[in-house]
Amino acid sequence: MDITLTIFGQSAAFFVFWWFCSTKVWPLFSNVLEDRKERIADGLEAAARAQKDLELAQNASSDQLRVAKEQAALIIDQANKRASQIVEEAKDKAKIEGERIIAGANAEIEQEMNRAREALREQVGAIAIAGAEKILERSIDQAANEELLSKLAAEL
Amino acid sequence: MAELANAAHAAAEHGAETTAQEYITHHLSYLTFGQHPSGRWGFAHTMEEATEMGFMAFHVDTLFWSLFLGGGALFFFRWIGKRATSGVPNGTQNFVESIFEFVDDRVSEGFNHKNPVIAPLALTVFVWIMLMNLMDLVPVDWLPEVAIFIGHFFGQEHMSFKVVPTTDPNITLGMSFSIFALIIYYSIKNKGAWGFFSELAFHPFGKWMMPFNLMIEIPTLLAKPISLGLRLFGNLYAGELLFLVISALLGLYQLPFHFVWAVFHILVVPLQAFVFMMLTIVYLNAAHDGAHH
């Protein structure tokens, strides 16, 4: 085994390479790997957060859906109530209107009857007077007759 | 594959028979630049010249591949790192990040203290050794032949060129002793000189047995870098040697054997890199542990 100065050459190279590796090479890669580790950790954390958010959103949406359903049911209920109320009111109104129409018609009938009765009376009076005139052809006392006839007419 | 033909060619040129042994020896020797006994610095032209240089020499081939692979990997990582995004990574970034995270996981498992430079150290060691070991899978003659071809232009005939840095004990021990220095440094830094000394002197037996304790603990301590470096060296050297034997003895018929051994070696390559990294982490973790035995 021939040991020569080569051994010192190799030792010098060893220390130079060591220095080079620890100052110029190693930090480059350890930084890159550290960065990537951080990025991955951040990514995983973000994913977990998103998962949580999703869960919360799902809960919120199902809550909202439930509330909406309840409200819808309530609204339908109210609408039904209101509808039957309207129907009731309409019925009532119709009844009142009907009664009013009937009352109006009755009043008209009454009026018409009165008017007819009046007309009839006048006509009867006229007929009676005409009859009486015929009976009393000669008509002695025009004035007395008139008075008599008027009395008669009023009685009719 | 071309090595026997080439060896024959070389043999014809030099007028001598190249035996399998010569072939292997040639492949196991280094391209050496050092101080000749005359005091002059230069390349060794023969193995004998390289041996004469002794300690005052550099293995240009293994050192070059070591620096090229380690530096190349780090600059590649930096290049990718500068373009890295914390968003969705592309294929290359993903690949580098997976290595990065693999090493970081091993460090966080094995290292229980706060020290931001240990993980980069583990990454450097792992990737570097992995690439140096992978050179073992390049067929044994490709790069040496290229080197010989280039060598011709520089008047270097028959030059040696070793391409697997981890089959050079200088490379593996260079790293393991650097780590040993770190073990000593961090032990003294974290436990104090006295704490470190008492760890060696007062265990496993009480302080009255101090010489005996030191006799046990100091070899244990020294065994760490030596075993760390030699384990890697031994595994890769053995692997390389077997590739060479297959290549030298079988010539053109080596392919199936080469393939089988290469497949097996694919297991050894990352395993040794991993073992070296893990032991580095463990040793440095122990150096950071407080004196609480």
Coordinates of C-alpha atoms in Angstrom, one line a residue:
Chain A
M1 CA 0.0 0.0 0.0
D2 CA 1.7 3.2 -1.2
I3 CA 0.5 6.1 0.9
T4 CA 1.5 9.3 -0.8
L5 CA 0.7 13.0 -0.8
T6 CA -2.5 12.0 -2.6
I7 CA -4.0 11.5 0.9
F8 CA -3.6 15.2 1.6
G9 CA -5.0 16.1 -1.7
Q10 CA -8.1 14.0 -1.0
S11 CA -8.4 15.5 2.5
A12 CA -8.2 19.0 1.2
A13 CA -10.8 18.2 -1.5
F14 CA -13.0 16.6 1.3
F15 CA -13.0 19.8 3.3
V16 CA -13.6 22.0 0.3
F17 CA -16.4 19.9 -1.0
W18 CA -17.9 19.8 2.5
W19 CA -17.8 23.5 2.8
F20 CA -19.2 23.9 -0.7
C21 CA -22.0 21.5 -0.1
S22 CA -23.1 23.0 3.2
T23 CA -23.0 26.6 2.1
K24 CA -23.9 26.5 -1.6
V25 CA -25.9 23.3 -2.2
W26 CA -27.7 22.2 0.9
P27 CA -29.5 25.5 1.8
L28 CA -30.9 25.6 -1.8
F29 CA -32.7 22.3 -1.4
S30 CA -33.6 22.6 2.3
N31 CA -35.3 25.9 1.5
V32 CA -37.1 24.5 -1.4
L33 CA -38.3 21.5 0.6
E34 CA -39.2 23.7 3.6
D35 CA -41.2 25.9 1.3
R36 CA -43.0 23.0 -0.2
K37 CA -43.7 21.5 3.2
E38 CA -45.3 24.8 4.1
R39 CA -47.3 24.9 1.0
I40 CA -48.6 21.4 1.4
A41 CA -49.5 22.1 5.0
D42 CA -51.3 25.3 4.0
G43 CA -53.1 23.4 1.2
L44 CA -54.2 20.6 3.6
E45 CA -55.3 23.2 6.1
A46 CA -57.3 25.1 3.4
A47 CA -58.9 21.8 2.4
A48 CA -59.9 21.0 5.9
R49 CA -61.3 24.5 6.3
A50 CA -63.2 24.2 3.0
Q51 CA -64.6 20.9 4.2
K52 CA -65.7 22.5 7.4
D53 CA -67.2 25.4 5.5
L54 CA -69.0 23.0 3.3
E55 CA -70.5 21.2 6.3
L56 CA -71.6 24.5 7.8
A57 CA -73.1 25.6 4.5
Q58 CA -74.9 22.3 4.2
N59 CA -76.3 22.7 7.7
A60 CA -77.3 26.3 7.0
S61 CA -78.9 25.3 3.7
S62 CA -80.9 22.5 5.3
D63 CA -82.0 24.9 8.1
Q64 CA -83.1 27.5 5.5
L65 CA -84.9 24.8 3.6
R66 CA -86.7 23.8 6.8
V67 CA -87.6 27.4 7.6
A68 CA -88.8 28.0 4.0
K69 CA -91.0 24.9 4.2
E70 CA -92.5 26.0 7.4
Q71 CA -93.2 29.4 6.0
A72 CA -94.7 28.0 2.9
A73 CA -96.9 25.8 5.0
L74 CA -97.9 28.8 7.0
I75 CA -98.6 30.9 3.9
I76 CA -100.7 28.2 2.4
D77 CA -102.6 27.8 5.6
Q78 CA -103.2 31.6 5.8
A79 CA -104.2 31.6 2.1
N80 CA -106.7 28.9 2.7
K81 CA -108.1 30.7 5.7
R82 CA -108.3 33.9 3.8
A83 CA -109.9 32.1 0.9
S84 CA -112.6 30.7 3.1
Q85 CA -113.0 34.0 4.8
I86 CA -113.5 35.7 1.4
V87 CA -116.0 33.1 0.4
E88 CA -117.8 33.7 3.7
E89 CA -117.7 37.4 3.2
A90 CA -118.9 37.0 -0.3
K91 CA -121.8 34.8 0.9
D92 CA -122.7 37.4 3.5
K93 CA -122.5 40.2 1.0
A94 CA -124.6 38.3 -1.5
K95 CA -127.2 37.6 1.2
I96 CA -127.3 41.3 2.2
E97 CA -127.4 42.3 -1.4
G98 CA -130.1 39.8 -2.1
E99 CA -132.1 41.0 0.8
R100 CA -131.6 44.6 -0.3
I101 CA -132.8 43.8 -3.8
I102 CA -135.8 41.9 -2.4
A103 CA -136.6 44.8 -0.1
G104 CA -136.2 47.3 -3.1
A105 CA -138.4 45.1 -5.2
N106 CA -141.0 44.9 -2.4
A107 CA -140.9 48.6 -2.0
E108 CA -141.3 49.1 -5.7
I109 CA -144.2 46.6 -5.7
E110 CA -145.8 48.5 -2.9
Q111 CA -145.3 51.8 -4.7
E112 CA -146.6 50.3 -7.9
M113 CA -149.6 48.9 -6.0
N114 CA -150.3 52.2 -4.4
R115 CA -150.0 53.9 -7.7
A116 CA -152.3 51.4 -9.3
R117 CA -154.7 51.7 -6.4
E118 CA -154.6 55.5 -6.8
A119 CA -155.2 55.3 -10.5
L120 CA -157.9 52.7 -9.9
R121 CA -159.5 54.9 -7.3
E122 CA -159.4 57.9 -9.6
Q123 CA -160.8 55.8 -12.4
V124 CA -163.5 54.3 -10.1
G125 CA -164.2 57.9 -8.9
A126 CA -164.5 59.0 -12.5
I127 CA -166.6 56.0 -13.3
A128 CA -168.7 56.7 -10.3
I129 CA -169.1 60.3 -11.1
A130 CA -169.9 59.4 -14.6
G131 CA -172.4 57.0 -13.3
A132 CA -173.8 59.4 -10.9
E133 CA -174.0 62.1 -13.6
K134 CA -175.8 59.7 -15.7
I135 CA -178.1 59.0 -12.8
L136 CA -178.6 62.6 -12.0
E137 CA -179.0 63.7 -15.6
R138 CA -180.5 66.8 -14.8
S139 CA -178.2 67.8 -12.1
I140 CA -180.0 70.3 -10.0
D141 CA -177.4 71.7 -7.9
Q142 CA -174.1 71.6 -9.7
A143 CA -172.2 72.7 -6.6
A144 CA -173.9 70.3 -4.3
N145 CA -173.3 67.5 -6.7
E146 CA -169.8 68.4 -7.0
E147 CA -169.3 68.3 -3.3
L148 CA -171.2 65.0 -3.1
L149 CA -169.2 63.5 -5.8
S150 CA -165.9 64.6 -4.3
K151 CA -166.9 63.0 -1.0
L152 CA -167.7 59.9 -2.9
A153 CA -164.5 59.9 -4.7
A154 CA -162.6 60.3 -1.4
E155 CA -164.4 57.4 0.1
L156 CA -163.4 55.1 -2.7
Chain B
M1 CA -12.3 -6.4 -24.9
A2 CA -9.6 -5.0 -27.0
E3 CA -7.1 -5.3 -24.2
L4 CA -5.5 -8.6 -25.2
A5 CA -5.2 -7.4 -28.8
N6 CA -3.8 -4.2 -27.5
A7 CA -1.5 -6.0 -25.0
A8 CA -0.3 -8.2 -27.9
H9 CA 0.2 -5.1 -29.9
A10 CA 2.1 -3.5 -27.1
A11 CA 4.1 -6.7 -26.6
A12 CA 5.0 -6.7 -30.2
E13 CA 6.2 -3.1 -29.9
H14 CA 8.3 -3.8 -26.8
G15 CA 9.4 -7.1 -28.0
A16 CA 8.2 -8.8 -24.9
E17 CA 5.2 -11.1 -23.9
T18 CA 2.6 -9.3 -21.8
T19 CA 1.4 -11.8 -19.3
A20 CA -1.8 -11.7 -17.4
Q21 CA 0.1 -10.8 -14.3
E22 CA 1.8 -7.9 -16.0
Y23 CA -1.5 -6.8 -17.4
I24 CA -3.1 -6.7 -13.9
T25 CA -0.2 -5.1 -12.3
H26 CA -0.2 -2.4 -14.9
H27 CA -3.9 -1.8 -14.3
L28 CA -3.3 -1.5 -10.6
S29 CA -0.6 1.1 -10.7
Y30 CA -1.1 4.8 -10.8
L31 CA -0.3 7.7 -13.0
T32 CA 2.2 9.2 -10.6
F33 CA 3.5 12.7 -10.4
G34 CA 6.1 13.3 -7.8
Q35 CA 9.6 14.0 -6.7
H36 CA 12.3 11.8 -8.3
P37 CA 15.1 10.7 -6.0
S38 CA 17.2 13.3 -7.8
G39 CA 14.9 16.0 -6.4
R40 CA 13.3 16.8 -9.7
W41 CA 9.5 16.8 -9.9
G42 CA 7.9 15.0 -12.7
F43 CA 5.8 12.1 -13.9
A44 CA 7.0 8.6 -13.1
H45 CA 7.6 6.7 -16.3
T46 CA 7.9 3.3 -14.9
M47 CA 6.5 1.5 -11.8
E48 CA 10.0 1.4 -10.4
E49 CA 10.2 5.2 -10.6
A50 CA 6.9 5.6 -8.9
T51 CA 8.0 3.3 -6.1
E52 CA 11.2 5.3 -5.7
M53 CA 9.2 8.5 -5.3
G54 CA 7.7 7.1 -2.1
F55 CA 5.5 9.5 -0.2
M56 CA 6.4 12.6 -2.2
A57 CA 4.0 11.9 -5.0
F58 CA 0.5 12.5 -6.2
H59 CA -1.7 9.9 -7.9
V60 CA -2.8 12.1 -10.6
D61 CA -5.4 9.7 -12.0
T62 CA -7.3 8.8 -8.9
L63 CA -7.1 12.3 -7.6
F64 CA -8.3 13.7 -10.8
W65 CA -11.3 11.4 -11.0
S66 CA -12.1 12.0 -7.3
L67 CA -12.1 15.8 -7.8
F68 CA -13.9 15.6 -11.1
L69 CA -16.7 13.4 -9.8
G70 CA -17.1 15.1 -6.4
G71 CA -16.9 18.6 -7.9
G72 CA -19.1 17.6 -10.8
A73 CA -21.8 16.2 -8.6
L74 CA -21.8 19.3 -6.3
F75 CA -21.9 21.7 -9.2
F76 CA -24.6 19.7 -10.8
F77 CA -26.6 19.8 -7.5
R78 CA -26.0 23.5 -7.2
W79 CA -27.1 24.0 -10.8
I80 CA -30.3 22.1 -10.2
G81 CA -30.8 23.7 -6.8
K82 CA -30.7 27.2 -8.3
R83 CA -33.5 26.2 -10.7
A84 CA -35.4 24.3 -8.0
T85 CA -39.0 25.3 -7.4
S86 CA -41.1 24.7 -4.3
G87 CA -44.0 23.9 -6.7
V88 CA -44.2 20.7 -8.7
P89 CA -40.6 19.6 -9.3
N90 CA -39.4 18.3 -12.7
G91 CA -37.7 14.9 -13.1
T92 CA -34.1 16.0 -12.4
Q93 CA -35.0 18.1 -9.4
N94 CA -37.1 15.2 -8.1
F95 CA -34.2 12.9 -8.5
V96 CA -31.8 15.2 -6.6
E97 CA -34.4 15.9 -4.0
S98 CA -34.9 12.2 -3.4
I99 CA -31.2 11.8 -2.8
F100 CA -31.3 14.8 -0.6
E101 CA -34.2 13.5 1.4
F102 CA -32.8 10.0 1.7
V103 CA -29.6 11.5 3.2
D104 CA -31.6 13.9 5.4
D105 CA -33.7 11.1 6.8
R106 CA -30.6 9.0 7.6
V107 CA -29.1 11.9 9.4
S108 CA -32.2 12.7 11.4
E109 CA -32.4 9.0 12.4
G110 CA -28.7 8.7 13.3
F111 CA -27.7 12.1 14.5
N112 CA -29.5 13.3 17.6
H113 CA -27.9 16.7 18.0
K114 CA -28.2 20.1 16.4
N115 CA -25.4 20.6 13.8
P116 CA -26.5 22.0 10.4
V117 CA -23.3 20.9 8.7
I118 CA -23.5 17.2 9.4
A119 CA -26.3 16.6 6.8
P120 CA -24.3 18.3 4.0
L121 CA -21.3 16.3 5.1
A122 CA -23.3 13.1 4.8
L123 CA -24.6 14.1 1.4
T124 CA -21.2 15.0 0.1
V125 CA -19.7 11.7 1.4
F126 CA -22.5 9.6 0.0
V127 CA -22.8 11.0 -3.4
W128 CA -19.1 11.4 -3.9
I129 CA -18.3 7.8 -2.8
M130 CA -21.2 6.5 -4.8
L131 CA -19.9 8.1 -8.0
M132 CA -16.3 7.0 -7.4
N133 CA -17.5 3.5 -6.8
L134 CA -19.6 3.6 -10.0
M135 CA -16.4 4.1 -12.0
D136 CA -15.8 0.4 -11.2
L137 CA -18.5 -0.5 -13.6
V138 CA -16.8 1.2 -16.5
P139 CA -15.1 -1.6 -18.4
V140 CA -11.5 -1.8 -17.1
D141 CA -9.8 -0.9 -20.4
W142 CA -11.8 2.0 -21.8
L143 CA -10.5 4.9 -19.9
P144 CA -6.9 3.6 -19.6
E145 CA -6.8 3.1 -23.3
V146 CA -7.9 6.7 -23.9
A147 CA -5.3 7.8 -21.4
I148 CA -2.6 5.8 -23.2
F149 CA -3.7 7.3 -26.5
I150 CA -3.5 10.8 -25.1
G151 CA -0.2 9.9 -23.4
H152 CA 1.4 9.1 -26.7
F153 CA 1.3 12.8 -27.5
F154 CA 3.2 13.6 -24.3
G155 CA 5.9 11.1 -24.8
Q156 CA 4.3 8.8 -22.1
E157 CA 4.4 5.3 -23.5
H158 CA 2.5 2.6 -21.7
M159 CA 1.3 4.9 -19.0
S160 CA -0.8 3.6 -16.1
F161 CA -4.2 5.1 -15.5
K162 CA -6.4 4.1 -12.6
V163 CA -10.0 5.3 -12.9
V164 CA -11.7 4.0 -9.7
P165 CA -10.6 6.4 -7.0
T166 CA -11.9 4.3 -4.2
T167 CA -9.5 1.5 -5.1
D168 CA -6.8 3.9 -4.0
P169 CA -6.2 3.7 -0.2
N170 CA -5.0 7.3 -0.3
I171 CA -8.5 8.4 -1.4
T172 CA -10.5 6.3 1.1
L173 CA -8.1 7.0 4.0
G174 CA -7.9 10.6 3.0
M175 CA -11.6 10.8 3.6
S176 CA -11.7 8.6 6.7
F177 CA -8.9 10.5 8.4
S178 CA -10.6 13.8 7.6
I179 CA -13.6 12.4 9.4
F180 CA -11.4 11.3 12.2
A181 CA -10.2 14.8 12.5
L182 CA -13.8 15.9 12.7
I183 CA -14.4 13.3 15.4
I184 CA -11.6 14.7 17.5
Y185 CA -12.6 18.3 16.8
Y186 CA -16.3 17.8 17.7
S187 CA -15.4 15.6 20.7
I188 CA -13.2 18.3 22.2
K189 CA -15.6 21.0 21.3
N190 CA -18.6 19.3 22.8
K191 CA -17.1 17.5 25.8
G192 CA -14.0 19.6 26.5
A193 CA -10.5 18.2 26.3
W194 CA -10.8 16.8 29.7
G195 CA -14.2 15.2 29.0
F196 CA -12.8 13.6 25.8
F197 CA -9.8 12.4 27.7
S198 CA -11.8 11.0 30.5
E199 CA -14.0 9.1 28.1
L200 CA -10.9 7.4 26.9
A201 CA -9.2 7.0 30.3
F202 CA -12.0 6.1 32.7
H203 CA -13.9 3.6 30.7
P204 CA -14.8 0.8 30.7
F205 CA -13.2 0.4 34.1
G206 CA -12.7 2.9 36.9
K207 CA -9.9 5.5 37.0
W208 CA -7.6 3.1 38.8
M209 CA -7.4 1.1 35.7
M210 CA -6.5 4.1 33.5
P211 CA -3.6 2.6 31.6
F212 CA -5.6 -0.5 30.8
N213 CA -8.5 1.7 29.7
L214 CA -6.3 3.7 27.5
M215 CA -4.9 0.6 26.0
I216 CA -8.4 -0.5 25.0
E217 CA -9.9 2.9 24.1
I218 CA -7.1 4.4 22.0
P219 CA -6.9 1.5 19.6
T220 CA -10.7 1.5 19.4
L221 CA -10.6 5.2 18.5
L222 CA -7.9 4.7 16.0
A223 CA -9.6 1.7 14.5
K224 CA -12.5 3.9 13.4
P225 CA -10.9 5.8 10.6
I226 CA -8.7 2.9 9.6
S227 CA -11.6 0.4 9.3
L228 CA -13.8 3.1 7.7
G229 CA -11.2 3.8 5.0
L230 CA -10.0 0.2 4.5
R231 CA -13.5 -1.3 4.3
L232 CA -14.3 0.9 1.4
F233 CA -10.9 0.4 -0.2
G234 CA -11.0 -3.4 0.3
N235 CA -14.4 -3.9 -1.2
L236 CA -13.8 -1.8 -4.3
Y237 CA -10.2 -3.1 -4.7
A238 CA -11.4 -6.7 -4.6
G239 CA -14.2 -5.8 -7.1
E240 CA -11.8 -4.1 -9.4
L241 CA -9.3 -6.9 -9.2
L242 CA -11.9 -9.5 -10.1
F243 CA -12.9 -7.4 -13.1
L244 CA -9.2 -7.3 -14.1
V245 CA -8.8 -11.1 -13.6
I246 CA -11.8 -11.8 -15.7
S247 CA -10.5 -9.4 -18.4
A248 CA -7.0 -10.7 -18.3
L249 CA -7.8 -14.4 -18.4
L250 CA -10.8 -14.6 -20.6
G251 CA -10.1 -11.9 -23.2
L252 CA -13.0 -11.8 -25.7
Y253 CA -15.0 -14.4 -23.7
Q254 CA -15.2 -12.2 -20.6
L255 CA -18.5 -10.6 -21.4
P256 CA -20.9 -13.0 -19.6
F257 CA -18.6 -13.2 -16.6
H258 CA -18.0 -9.5 -16.6
F259 CA -21.8 -9.0 -16.7
V260 CA -22.5 -11.3 -13.8
W261 CA -19.8 -9.7 -11.7
A262 CA -21.0 -6.2 -12.7
V263 CA -24.6 -7.0 -11.6
F264 CA -23.3 -8.3 -8.3
H265 CA -21.1 -5.2 -8.0
I266 CA -24.1 -2.9 -8.5
L267 CA -25.1 -4.1 -5.0
V268 CA -21.6 -3.3 -3.6
V269 CA -21.4 0.2 -5.0
P270 CA -24.3 1.9 -3.2
L271 CA -23.9 -0.4 -0.2
Q272 CA -20.3 0.7 0.5
A273 CA -21.3 4.4 -0.1
F274 CA -24.2 3.9 2.3
V275 CA -22.1 2.2 5.0
F276 CA -19.5 4.9 4.8
M277 CA -22.1 7.6 5.2
M278 CA -23.9 5.8 8.1
L279 CA -20.7 5.2 10.0
T280 CA -19.7 8.9 9.5
I281 CA -23.0 9.9 11.0
V282 CA -22.7 7.5 13.8
Y283 CA -19.2 8.5 14.7
L284 CA -20.0 12.1 14.6
N285 CA -23.1 11.6 16.7
A286 CA -21.0 9.9 19.3
A287 CA -18.6 12.8 19.1
H288 CA -21.5 15.1 20.0
D289 CA -22.9 12.9 22.8
G290 CA -22.3 14.4 26.2
A291 CA -20.2 12.5 28.7
H292 CA -23.1 10.6 30.2
H293 CA -21.8 7.0 30.3

